[in-house]
JSON list of C-alpha atoms in Angstrom, two decimals:
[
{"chain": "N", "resi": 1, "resn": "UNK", "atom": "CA", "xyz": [8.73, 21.29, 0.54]},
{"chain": "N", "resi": 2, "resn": "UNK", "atom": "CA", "xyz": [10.85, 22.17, 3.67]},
{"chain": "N", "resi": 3, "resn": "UNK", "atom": "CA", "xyz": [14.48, 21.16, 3.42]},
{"chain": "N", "resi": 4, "resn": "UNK", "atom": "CA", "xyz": [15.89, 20.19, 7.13]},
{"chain": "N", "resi": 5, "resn": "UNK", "atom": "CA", "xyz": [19.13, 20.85, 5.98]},
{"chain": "N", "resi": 6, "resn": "UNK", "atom": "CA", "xyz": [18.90, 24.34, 5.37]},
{"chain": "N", "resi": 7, "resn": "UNK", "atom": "CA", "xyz": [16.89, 24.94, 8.63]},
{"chain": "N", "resi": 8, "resn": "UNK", "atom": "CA", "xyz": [19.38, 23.35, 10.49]},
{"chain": "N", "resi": 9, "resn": "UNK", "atom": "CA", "xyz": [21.93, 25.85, 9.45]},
{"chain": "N", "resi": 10, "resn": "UNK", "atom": "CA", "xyz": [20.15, 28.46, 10.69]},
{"chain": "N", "resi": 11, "resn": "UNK", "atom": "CA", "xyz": [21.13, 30.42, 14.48]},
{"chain": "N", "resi": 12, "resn": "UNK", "atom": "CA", "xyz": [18.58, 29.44, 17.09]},
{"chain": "N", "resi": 13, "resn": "UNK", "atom": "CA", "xyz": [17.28, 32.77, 17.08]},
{"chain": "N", "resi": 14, "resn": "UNK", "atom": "CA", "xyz": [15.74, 32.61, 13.40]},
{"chain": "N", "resi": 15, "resn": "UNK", "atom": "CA", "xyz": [14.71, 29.06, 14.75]},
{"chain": "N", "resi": 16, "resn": "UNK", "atom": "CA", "xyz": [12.80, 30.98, 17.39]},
{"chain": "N", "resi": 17, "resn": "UNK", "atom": "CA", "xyz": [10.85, 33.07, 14.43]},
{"chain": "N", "resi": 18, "resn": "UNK", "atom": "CA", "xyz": [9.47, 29.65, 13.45]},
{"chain": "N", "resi": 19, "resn": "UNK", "atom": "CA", "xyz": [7.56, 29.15, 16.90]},
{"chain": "N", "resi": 20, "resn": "UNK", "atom": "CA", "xyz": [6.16, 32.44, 17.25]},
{"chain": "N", "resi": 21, "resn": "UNK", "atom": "CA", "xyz": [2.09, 32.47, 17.08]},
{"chain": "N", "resi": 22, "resn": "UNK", "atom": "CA", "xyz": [1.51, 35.04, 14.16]},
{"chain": "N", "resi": 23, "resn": "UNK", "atom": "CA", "xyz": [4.54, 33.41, 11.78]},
{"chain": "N", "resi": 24, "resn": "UNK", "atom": "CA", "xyz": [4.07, 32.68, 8.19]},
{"chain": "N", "resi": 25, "resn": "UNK", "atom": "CA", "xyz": [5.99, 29.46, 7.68]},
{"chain": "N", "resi": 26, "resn": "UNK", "atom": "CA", "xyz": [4.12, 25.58, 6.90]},
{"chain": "N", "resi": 27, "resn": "UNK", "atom": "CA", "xyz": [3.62, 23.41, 9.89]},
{"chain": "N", "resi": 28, "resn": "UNK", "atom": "CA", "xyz": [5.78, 21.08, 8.63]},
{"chain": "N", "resi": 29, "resn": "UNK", "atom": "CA", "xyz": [9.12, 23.61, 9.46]},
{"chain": "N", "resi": 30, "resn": "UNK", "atom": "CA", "xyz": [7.08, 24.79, 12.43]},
{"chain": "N", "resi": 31, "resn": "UNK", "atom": "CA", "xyz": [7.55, 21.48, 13.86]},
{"chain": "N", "resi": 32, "resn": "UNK", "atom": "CA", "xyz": [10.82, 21.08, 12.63]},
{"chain": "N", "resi": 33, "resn": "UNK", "atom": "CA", "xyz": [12.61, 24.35, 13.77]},
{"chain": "N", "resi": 34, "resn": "UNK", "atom": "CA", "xyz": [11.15, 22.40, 17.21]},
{"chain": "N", "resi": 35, "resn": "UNK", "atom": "CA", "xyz": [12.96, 19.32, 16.95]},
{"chain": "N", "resi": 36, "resn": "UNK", "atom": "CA", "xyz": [15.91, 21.00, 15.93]},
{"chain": "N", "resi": 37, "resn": "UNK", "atom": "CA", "xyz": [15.80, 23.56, 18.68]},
{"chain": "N", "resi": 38, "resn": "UNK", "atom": "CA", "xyz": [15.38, 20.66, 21.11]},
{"chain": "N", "resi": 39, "resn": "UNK", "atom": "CA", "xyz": [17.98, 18.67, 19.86]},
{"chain": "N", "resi": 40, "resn": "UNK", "atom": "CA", "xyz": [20.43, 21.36, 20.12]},
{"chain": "N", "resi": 41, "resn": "UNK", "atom": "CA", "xyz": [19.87, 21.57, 24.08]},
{"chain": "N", "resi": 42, "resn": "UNK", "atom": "CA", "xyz": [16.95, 24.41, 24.01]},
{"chain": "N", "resi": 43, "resn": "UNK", "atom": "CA", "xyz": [14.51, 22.95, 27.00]},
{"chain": "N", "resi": 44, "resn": "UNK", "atom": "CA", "xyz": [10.43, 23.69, 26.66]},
{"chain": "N", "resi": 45, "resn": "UNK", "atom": "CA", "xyz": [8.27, 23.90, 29.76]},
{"chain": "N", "resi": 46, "resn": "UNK", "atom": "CA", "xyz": [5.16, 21.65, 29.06]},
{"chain": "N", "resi": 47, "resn": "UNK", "atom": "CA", "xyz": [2.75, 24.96, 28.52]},
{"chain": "N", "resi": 48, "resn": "UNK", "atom": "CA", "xyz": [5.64, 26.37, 25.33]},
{"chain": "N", "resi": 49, "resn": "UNK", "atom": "CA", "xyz": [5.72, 22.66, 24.02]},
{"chain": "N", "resi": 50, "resn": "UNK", "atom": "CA", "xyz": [1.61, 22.60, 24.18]},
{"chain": "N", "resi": 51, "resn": "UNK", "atom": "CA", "xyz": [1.55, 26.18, 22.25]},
{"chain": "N", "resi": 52, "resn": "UNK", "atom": "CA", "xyz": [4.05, 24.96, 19.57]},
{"chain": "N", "resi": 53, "resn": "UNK", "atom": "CA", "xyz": [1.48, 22.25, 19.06]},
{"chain": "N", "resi": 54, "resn": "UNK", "atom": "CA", "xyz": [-1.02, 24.12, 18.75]},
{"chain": "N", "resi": 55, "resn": "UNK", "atom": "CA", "xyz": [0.08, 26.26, 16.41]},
{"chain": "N", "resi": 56, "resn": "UNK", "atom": "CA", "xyz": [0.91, 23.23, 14.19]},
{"chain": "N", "resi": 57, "resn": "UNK", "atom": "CA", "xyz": [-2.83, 21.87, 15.00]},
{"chain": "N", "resi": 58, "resn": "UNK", "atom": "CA", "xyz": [-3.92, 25.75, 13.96]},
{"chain": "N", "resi": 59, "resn": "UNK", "atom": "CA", "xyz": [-1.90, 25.64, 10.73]},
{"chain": "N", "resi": 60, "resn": "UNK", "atom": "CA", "xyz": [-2.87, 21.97, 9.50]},
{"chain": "N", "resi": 61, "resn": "UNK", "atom": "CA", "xyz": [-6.71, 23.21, 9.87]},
{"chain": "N", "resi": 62, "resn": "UNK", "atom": "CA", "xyz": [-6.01, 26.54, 8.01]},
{"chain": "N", "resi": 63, "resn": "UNK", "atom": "CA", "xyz": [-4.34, 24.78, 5.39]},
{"chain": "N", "resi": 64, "resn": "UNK", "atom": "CA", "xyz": [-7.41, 21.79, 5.08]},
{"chain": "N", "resi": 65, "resn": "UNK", "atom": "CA", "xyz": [-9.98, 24.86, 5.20]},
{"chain": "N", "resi": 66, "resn": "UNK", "atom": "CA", "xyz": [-7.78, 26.60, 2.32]},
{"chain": "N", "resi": 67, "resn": "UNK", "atom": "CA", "xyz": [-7.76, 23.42, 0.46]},
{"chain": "N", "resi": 68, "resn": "UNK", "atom": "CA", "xyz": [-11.57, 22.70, 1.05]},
{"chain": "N", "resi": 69, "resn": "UNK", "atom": "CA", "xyz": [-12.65, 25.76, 0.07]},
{"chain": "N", "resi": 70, "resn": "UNK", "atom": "CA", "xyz": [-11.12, 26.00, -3.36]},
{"chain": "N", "resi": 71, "resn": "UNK", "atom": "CA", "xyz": [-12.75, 22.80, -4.31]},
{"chain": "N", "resi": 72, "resn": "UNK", "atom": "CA", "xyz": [-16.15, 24.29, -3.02]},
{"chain": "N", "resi": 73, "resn": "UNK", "atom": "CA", "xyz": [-15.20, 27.31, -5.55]},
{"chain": "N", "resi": 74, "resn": "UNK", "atom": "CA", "xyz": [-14.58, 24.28, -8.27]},
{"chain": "N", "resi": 75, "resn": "UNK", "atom": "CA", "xyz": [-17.45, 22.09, -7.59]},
{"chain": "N", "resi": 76, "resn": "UNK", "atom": "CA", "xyz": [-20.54, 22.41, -9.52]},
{"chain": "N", "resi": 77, "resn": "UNK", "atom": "CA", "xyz": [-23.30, 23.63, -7.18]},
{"chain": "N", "resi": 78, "resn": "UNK", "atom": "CA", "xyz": [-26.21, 22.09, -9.72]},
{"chain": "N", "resi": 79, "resn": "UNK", "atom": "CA", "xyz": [-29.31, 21.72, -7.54]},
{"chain": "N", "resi": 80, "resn": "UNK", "atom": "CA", "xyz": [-33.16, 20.36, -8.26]},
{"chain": "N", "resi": 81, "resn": "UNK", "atom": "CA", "xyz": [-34.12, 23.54, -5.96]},
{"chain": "N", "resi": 82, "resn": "UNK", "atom": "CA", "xyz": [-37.49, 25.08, -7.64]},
{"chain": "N", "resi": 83, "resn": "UNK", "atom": "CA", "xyz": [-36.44, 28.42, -6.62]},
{"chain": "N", "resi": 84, "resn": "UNK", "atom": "CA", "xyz": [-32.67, 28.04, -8.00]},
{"chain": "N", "resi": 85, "resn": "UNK", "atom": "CA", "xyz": [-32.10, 30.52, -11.24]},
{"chain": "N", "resi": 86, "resn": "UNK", "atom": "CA", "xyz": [-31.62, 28.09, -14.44]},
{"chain": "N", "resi": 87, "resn": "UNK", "atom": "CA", "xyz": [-28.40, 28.18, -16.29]},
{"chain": "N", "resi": 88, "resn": "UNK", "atom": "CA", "xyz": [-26.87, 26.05, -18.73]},
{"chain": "N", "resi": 89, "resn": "UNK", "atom": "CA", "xyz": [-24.98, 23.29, -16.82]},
{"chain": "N", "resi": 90, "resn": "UNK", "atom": "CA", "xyz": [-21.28, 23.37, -16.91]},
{"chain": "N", "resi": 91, "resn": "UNK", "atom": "CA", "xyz": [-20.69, 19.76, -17.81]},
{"chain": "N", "resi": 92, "resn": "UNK", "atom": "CA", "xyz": [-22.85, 20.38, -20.76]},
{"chain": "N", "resi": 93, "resn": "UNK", "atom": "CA", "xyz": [-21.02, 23.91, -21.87]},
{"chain": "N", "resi": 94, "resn": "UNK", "atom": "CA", "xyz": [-17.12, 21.48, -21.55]},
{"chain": "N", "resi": 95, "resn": "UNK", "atom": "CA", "xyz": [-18.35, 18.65, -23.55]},
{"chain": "N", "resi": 96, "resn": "UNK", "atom": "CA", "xyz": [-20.00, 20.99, -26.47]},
{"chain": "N", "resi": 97, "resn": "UNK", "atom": "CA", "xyz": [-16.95, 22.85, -26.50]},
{"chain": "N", "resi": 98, "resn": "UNK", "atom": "CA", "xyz": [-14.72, 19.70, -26.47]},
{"chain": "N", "resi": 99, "resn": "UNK", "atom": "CA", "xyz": [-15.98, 18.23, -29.33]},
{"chain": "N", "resi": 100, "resn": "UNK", "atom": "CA", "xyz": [-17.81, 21.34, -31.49]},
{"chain": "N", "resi": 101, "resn": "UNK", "atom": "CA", "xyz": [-15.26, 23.93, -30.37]},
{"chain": "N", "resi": 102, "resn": "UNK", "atom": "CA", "xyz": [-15.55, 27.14, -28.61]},
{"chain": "N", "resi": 103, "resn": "UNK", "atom": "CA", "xyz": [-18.25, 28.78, -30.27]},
{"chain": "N", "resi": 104, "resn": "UNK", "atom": "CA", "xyz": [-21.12, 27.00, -28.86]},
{"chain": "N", "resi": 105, "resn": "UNK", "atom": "CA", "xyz": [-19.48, 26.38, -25.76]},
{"chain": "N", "resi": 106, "resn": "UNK", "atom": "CA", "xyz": [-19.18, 30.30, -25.47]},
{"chain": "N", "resi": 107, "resn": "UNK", "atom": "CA", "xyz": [-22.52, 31.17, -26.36]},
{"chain": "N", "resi": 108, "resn": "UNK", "atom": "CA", "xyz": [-23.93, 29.09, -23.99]},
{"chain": "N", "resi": 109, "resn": "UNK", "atom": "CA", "xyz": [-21.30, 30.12, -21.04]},
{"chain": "N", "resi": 110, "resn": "UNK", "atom": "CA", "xyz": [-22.10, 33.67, -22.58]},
{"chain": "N", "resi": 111, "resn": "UNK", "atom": "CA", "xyz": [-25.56, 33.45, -21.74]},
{"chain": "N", "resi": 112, "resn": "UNK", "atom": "CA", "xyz": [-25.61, 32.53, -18.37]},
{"chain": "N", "resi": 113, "resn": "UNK", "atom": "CA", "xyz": [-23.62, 35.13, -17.75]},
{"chain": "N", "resi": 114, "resn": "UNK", "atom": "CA", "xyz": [-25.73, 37.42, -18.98]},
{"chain": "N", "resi": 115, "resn": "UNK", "atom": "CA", "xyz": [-28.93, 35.47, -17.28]},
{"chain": "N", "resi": 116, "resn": "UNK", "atom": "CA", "xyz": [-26.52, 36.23, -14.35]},
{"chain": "N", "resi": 117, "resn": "UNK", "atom": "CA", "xyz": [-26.34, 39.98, -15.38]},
{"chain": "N", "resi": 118, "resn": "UNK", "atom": "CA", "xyz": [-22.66, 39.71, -15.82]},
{"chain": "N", "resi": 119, "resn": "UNK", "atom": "CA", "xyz": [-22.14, 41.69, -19.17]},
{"chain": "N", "resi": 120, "resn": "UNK", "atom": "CA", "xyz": [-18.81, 42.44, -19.16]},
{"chain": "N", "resi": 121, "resn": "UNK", "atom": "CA", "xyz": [-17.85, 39.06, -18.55]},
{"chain": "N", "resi": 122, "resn": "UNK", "atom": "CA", "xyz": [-21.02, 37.83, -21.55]},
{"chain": "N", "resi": 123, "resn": "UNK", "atom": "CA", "xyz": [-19.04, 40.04, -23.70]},
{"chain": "N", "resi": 124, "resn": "UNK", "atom": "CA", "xyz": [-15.49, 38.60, -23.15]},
{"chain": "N", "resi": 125, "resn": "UNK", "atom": "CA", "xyz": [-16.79, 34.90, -23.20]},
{"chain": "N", "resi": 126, "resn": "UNK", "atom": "CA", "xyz": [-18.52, 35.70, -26.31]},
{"chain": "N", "resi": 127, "resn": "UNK", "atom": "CA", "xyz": [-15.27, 37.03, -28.07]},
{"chain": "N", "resi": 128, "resn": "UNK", "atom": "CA", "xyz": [-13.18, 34.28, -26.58]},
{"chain": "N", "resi": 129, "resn": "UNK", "atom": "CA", "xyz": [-14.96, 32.12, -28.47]},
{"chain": "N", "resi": 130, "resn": "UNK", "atom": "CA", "xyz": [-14.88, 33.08, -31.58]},
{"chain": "N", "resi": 131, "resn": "UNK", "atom": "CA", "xyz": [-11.22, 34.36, -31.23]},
{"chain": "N", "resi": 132, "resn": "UNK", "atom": "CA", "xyz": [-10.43, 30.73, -30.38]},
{"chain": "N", "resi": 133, "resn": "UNK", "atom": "CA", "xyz": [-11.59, 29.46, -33.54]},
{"chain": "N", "resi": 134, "resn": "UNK", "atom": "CA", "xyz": [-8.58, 30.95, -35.50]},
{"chain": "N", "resi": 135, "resn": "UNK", "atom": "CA", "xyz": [-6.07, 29.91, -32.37]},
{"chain": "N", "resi": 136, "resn": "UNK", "atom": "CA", "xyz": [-6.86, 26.56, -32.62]},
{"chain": "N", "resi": 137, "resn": "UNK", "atom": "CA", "xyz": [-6.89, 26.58, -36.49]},
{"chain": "N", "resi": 138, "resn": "UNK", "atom": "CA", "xyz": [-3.56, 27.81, -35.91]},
{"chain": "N", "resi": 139, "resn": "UNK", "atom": "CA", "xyz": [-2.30, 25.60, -33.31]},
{"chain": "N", "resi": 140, "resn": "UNK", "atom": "CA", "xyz": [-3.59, 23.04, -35.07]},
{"chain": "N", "resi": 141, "resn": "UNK", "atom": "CA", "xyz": [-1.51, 23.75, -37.94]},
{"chain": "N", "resi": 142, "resn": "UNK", "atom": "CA", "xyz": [1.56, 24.25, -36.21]},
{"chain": "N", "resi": 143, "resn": "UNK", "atom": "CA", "xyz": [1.79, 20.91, -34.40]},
{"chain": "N", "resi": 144, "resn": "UNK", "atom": "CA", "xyz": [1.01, 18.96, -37.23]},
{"chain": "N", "resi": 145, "resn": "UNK", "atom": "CA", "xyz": [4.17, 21.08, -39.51]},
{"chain": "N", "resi": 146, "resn": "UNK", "atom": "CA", "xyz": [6.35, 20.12, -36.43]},
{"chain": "N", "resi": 147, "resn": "UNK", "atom": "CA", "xyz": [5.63, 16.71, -36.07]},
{"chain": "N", "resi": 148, "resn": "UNK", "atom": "CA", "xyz": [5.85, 15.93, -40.19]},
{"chain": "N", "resi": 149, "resn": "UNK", "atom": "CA", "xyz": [9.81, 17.63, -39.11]},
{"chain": "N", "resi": 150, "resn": "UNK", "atom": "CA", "xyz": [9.86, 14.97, -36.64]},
{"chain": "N", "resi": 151, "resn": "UNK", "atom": "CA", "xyz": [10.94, 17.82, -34.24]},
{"chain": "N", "resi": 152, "resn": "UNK", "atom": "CA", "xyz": [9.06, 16.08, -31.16]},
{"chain": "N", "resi": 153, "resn": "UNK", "atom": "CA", "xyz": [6.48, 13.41, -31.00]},
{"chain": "N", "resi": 154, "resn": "UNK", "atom": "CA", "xyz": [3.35, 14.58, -29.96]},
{"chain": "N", "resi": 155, "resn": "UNK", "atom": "CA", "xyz": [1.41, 11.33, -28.68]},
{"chain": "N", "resi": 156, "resn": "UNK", "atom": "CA", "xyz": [-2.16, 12.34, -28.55]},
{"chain": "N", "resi": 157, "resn": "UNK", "atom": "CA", "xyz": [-3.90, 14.02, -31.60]},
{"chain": "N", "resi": 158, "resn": "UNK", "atom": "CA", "xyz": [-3.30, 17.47, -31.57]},
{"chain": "N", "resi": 159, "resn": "UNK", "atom": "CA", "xyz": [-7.28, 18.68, -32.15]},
{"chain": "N", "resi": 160, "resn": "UNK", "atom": "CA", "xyz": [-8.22, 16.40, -29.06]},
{"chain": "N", "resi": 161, "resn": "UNK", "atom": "CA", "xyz": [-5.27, 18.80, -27.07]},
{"chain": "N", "resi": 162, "resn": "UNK", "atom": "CA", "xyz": [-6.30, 22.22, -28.33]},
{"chain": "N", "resi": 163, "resn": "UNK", "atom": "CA", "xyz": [-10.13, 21.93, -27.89]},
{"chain": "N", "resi": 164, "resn": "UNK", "atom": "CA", "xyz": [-9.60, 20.81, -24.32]},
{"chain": "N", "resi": 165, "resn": "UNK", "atom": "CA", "xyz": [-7.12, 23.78, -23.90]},
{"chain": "N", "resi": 166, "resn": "UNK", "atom": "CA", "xyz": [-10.16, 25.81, -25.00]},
{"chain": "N", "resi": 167, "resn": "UNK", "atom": "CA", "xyz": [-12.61, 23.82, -22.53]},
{"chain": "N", "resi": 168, "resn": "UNK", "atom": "CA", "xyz": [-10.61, 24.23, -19.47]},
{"chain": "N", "resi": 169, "resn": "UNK", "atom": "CA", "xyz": [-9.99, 28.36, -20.68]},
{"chain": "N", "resi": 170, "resn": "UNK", "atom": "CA", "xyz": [-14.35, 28.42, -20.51]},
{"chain": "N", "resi": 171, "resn": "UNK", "atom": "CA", "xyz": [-14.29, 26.87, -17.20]},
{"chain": "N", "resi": 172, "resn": "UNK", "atom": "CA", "xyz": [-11.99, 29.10, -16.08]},
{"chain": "N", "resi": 173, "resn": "UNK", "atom": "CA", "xyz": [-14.70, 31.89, -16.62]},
{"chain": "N", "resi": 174, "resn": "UNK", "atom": "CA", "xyz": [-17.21, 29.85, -15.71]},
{"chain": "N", "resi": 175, "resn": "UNK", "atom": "CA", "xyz": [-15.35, 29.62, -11.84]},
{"chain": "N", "resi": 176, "resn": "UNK", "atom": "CA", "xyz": [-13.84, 33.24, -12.31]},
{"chain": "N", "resi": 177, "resn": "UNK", "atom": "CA", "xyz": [-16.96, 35.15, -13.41]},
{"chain": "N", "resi": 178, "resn": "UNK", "atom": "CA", "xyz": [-20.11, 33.28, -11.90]},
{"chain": "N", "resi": 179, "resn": "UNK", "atom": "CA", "xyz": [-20.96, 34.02, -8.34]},
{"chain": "N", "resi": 180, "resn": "UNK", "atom": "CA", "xyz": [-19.05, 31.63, -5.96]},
{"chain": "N", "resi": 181, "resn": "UNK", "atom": "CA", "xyz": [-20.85, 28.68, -4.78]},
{"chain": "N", "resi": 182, "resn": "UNK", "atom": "CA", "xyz": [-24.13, 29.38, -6.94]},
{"chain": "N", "resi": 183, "resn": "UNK", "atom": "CA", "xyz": [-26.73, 26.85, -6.78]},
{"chain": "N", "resi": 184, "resn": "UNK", "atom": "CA", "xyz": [-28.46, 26.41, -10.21]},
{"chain": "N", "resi": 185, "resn": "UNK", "atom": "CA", "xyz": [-30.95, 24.59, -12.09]},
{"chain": "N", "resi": 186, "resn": "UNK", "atom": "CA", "xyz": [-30.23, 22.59, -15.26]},
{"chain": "N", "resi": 187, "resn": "UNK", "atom": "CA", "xyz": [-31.93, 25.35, -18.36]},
{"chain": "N", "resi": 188, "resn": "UNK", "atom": "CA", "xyz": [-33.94, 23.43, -21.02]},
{"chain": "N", "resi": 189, "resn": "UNK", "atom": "CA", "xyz": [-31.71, 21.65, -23.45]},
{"chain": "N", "resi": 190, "resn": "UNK", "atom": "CA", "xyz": [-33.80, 22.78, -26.40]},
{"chain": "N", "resi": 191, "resn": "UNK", "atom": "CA", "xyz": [-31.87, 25.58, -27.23]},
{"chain": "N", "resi": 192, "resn": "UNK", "atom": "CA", "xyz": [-28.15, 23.85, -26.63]},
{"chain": "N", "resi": 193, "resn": "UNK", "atom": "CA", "xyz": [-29.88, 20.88, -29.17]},
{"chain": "N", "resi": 194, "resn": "UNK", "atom": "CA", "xyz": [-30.36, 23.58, -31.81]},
{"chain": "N", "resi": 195, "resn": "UNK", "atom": "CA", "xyz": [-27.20, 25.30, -31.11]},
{"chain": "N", "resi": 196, "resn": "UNK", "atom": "CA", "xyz": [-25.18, 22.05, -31.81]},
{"chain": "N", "resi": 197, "resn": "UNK", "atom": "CA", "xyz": [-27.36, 20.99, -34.80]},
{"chain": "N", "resi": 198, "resn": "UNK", "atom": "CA", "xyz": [-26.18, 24.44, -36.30]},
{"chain": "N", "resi": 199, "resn": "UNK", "atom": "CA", "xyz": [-22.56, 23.83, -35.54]},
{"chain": "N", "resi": 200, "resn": "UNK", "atom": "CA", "xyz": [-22.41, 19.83, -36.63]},
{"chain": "N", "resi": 201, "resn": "UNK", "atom": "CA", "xyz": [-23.87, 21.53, -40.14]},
{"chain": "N", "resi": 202, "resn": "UNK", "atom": "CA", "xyz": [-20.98, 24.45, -40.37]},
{"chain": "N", "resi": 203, "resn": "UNK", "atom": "CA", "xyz": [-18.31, 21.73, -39.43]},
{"chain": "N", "resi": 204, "resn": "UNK", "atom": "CA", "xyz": [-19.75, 19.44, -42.12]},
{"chain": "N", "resi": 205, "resn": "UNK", "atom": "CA", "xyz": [-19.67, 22.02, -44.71]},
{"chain": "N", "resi": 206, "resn": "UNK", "atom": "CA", "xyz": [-16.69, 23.40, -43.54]},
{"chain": "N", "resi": 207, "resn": "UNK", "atom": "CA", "xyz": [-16.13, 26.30, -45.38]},
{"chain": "N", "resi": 208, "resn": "UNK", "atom": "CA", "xyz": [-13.00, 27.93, -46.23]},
{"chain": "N", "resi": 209, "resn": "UNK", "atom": "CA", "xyz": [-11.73, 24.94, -43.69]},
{"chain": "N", "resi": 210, "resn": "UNK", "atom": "CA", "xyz": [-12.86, 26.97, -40.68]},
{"chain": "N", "resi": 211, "resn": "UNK", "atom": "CA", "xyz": [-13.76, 23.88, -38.72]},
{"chain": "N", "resi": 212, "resn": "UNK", "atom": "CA", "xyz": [-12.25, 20.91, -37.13]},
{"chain": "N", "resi": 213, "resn": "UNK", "atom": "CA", "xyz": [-14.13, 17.23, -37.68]},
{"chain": "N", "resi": 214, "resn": "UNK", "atom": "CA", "xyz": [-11.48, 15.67, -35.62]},
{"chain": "N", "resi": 215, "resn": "UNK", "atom": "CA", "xyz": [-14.56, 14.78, -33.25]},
{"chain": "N", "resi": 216, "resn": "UNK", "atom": "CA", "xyz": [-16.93, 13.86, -35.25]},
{"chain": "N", "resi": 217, "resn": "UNK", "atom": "CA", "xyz": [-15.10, 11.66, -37.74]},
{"chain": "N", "resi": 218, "resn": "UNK", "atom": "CA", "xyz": [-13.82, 10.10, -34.56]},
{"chain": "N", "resi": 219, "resn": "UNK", "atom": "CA", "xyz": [-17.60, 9.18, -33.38]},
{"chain": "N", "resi": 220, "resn": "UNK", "atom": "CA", "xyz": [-18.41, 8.30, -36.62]},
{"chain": "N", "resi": 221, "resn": "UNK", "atom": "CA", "xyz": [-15.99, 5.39, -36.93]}
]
């Protein structure tokens, strides 16, 4: 945010800077190095005031074309294009891993990656979700010793916290790794079905207490 104040303590020649075509600065102390510059006597011919405006104009759309284009890069270009390549949808991948954990979210993100021919980045998504798994068993732990110590209050249940930290970390690779602006077709949900039937067994068997149930003792009530 552009403090008035401190522009207005600076010389008129580092006022100047502001005005110049190729400058760095926001429109917003653009236009206000003008006003001060005016104020303090300094008199524009109507072609410098035009090119100051300009400028401005030139900034505001640079900084709406900035802004649009890194919600393109976050929008989800899913398509019912015949000739689009079939991945497993990102909505799908976030809720899995949101309420199963990681692991199936990862596999899934995994293989589109490697649909995608993007091994290296298969490979890390693959061991980011399993690596998770004892992170959030951790984390888990933690914030439930603190809060019994009455240390702080944590409001919202600490799984519910954790596994969306995990989500938002696999759509993170998702945006990072697949190619920008992609158009894709939804892959059959056959094998995601499967995949979740396997991890809903693991979680109710638990073993060893690897897995949270936060999520599904929740839908169960």
């Amino acid at each position: 945010m552009v403090n008035r104040s401190v522009l207005r303590k600076l010389p008129d020649f580092e006022l100047e800077k502001y005005l110049k075509e190729d400058n760095r600065f926001v429109p917003e102390a653009v236009q206000m190095a003008f006003d001060i510059l005016k104020e303090r006597g300094r008199i524009f011919t109507e072609q410098e005031e035009m090119a100051v405006q300009q400028i401005i104009r030139n900034k505001i759309e640079a900084e709406e074309a900035k802004l649009a284009e890194e919600k393109e890069l976050w929008r989800d270009h899913i398509t019912e294009d015949p000739n689009a390549i079939k991945l497993f949808p990102r909505t799908l991948i976030l809720i899995i891993s949101l309420i199963l954990g990681t692991i199936p979210g990862a596999i899934l993100l995994g293989l589109n990656f490697i649909k995608l021919k993007k091994y290296v980045p298969a490979a890390l998504t693959f061991i980011f979700g399993f690596v998770f798994l004892p992170i959030h068993n951790f984390l888990v732990l933690m914030t439930h010793t603190v809060r019994s110590k009455n240390i702080f209050s944590i409001k919202q249940n600490p799984e519910f916290i954790i596994a969306g930290l995990g989500s938002l970390i696999l759509l993170g690779f998702w945006v990072l790794f697949t190619p920008k602006k992609l158009p894709y077709r939804a892959a059959s949900y056959i094998f995601p079905i499967l995949i979740c039937t396997v991890m809903v067994i693991l979680i109710t068997i638990n073993y060893q207490g690897l897995f949270s149930s936060y999520f599904l003792v929740s839908l169960a009530k």
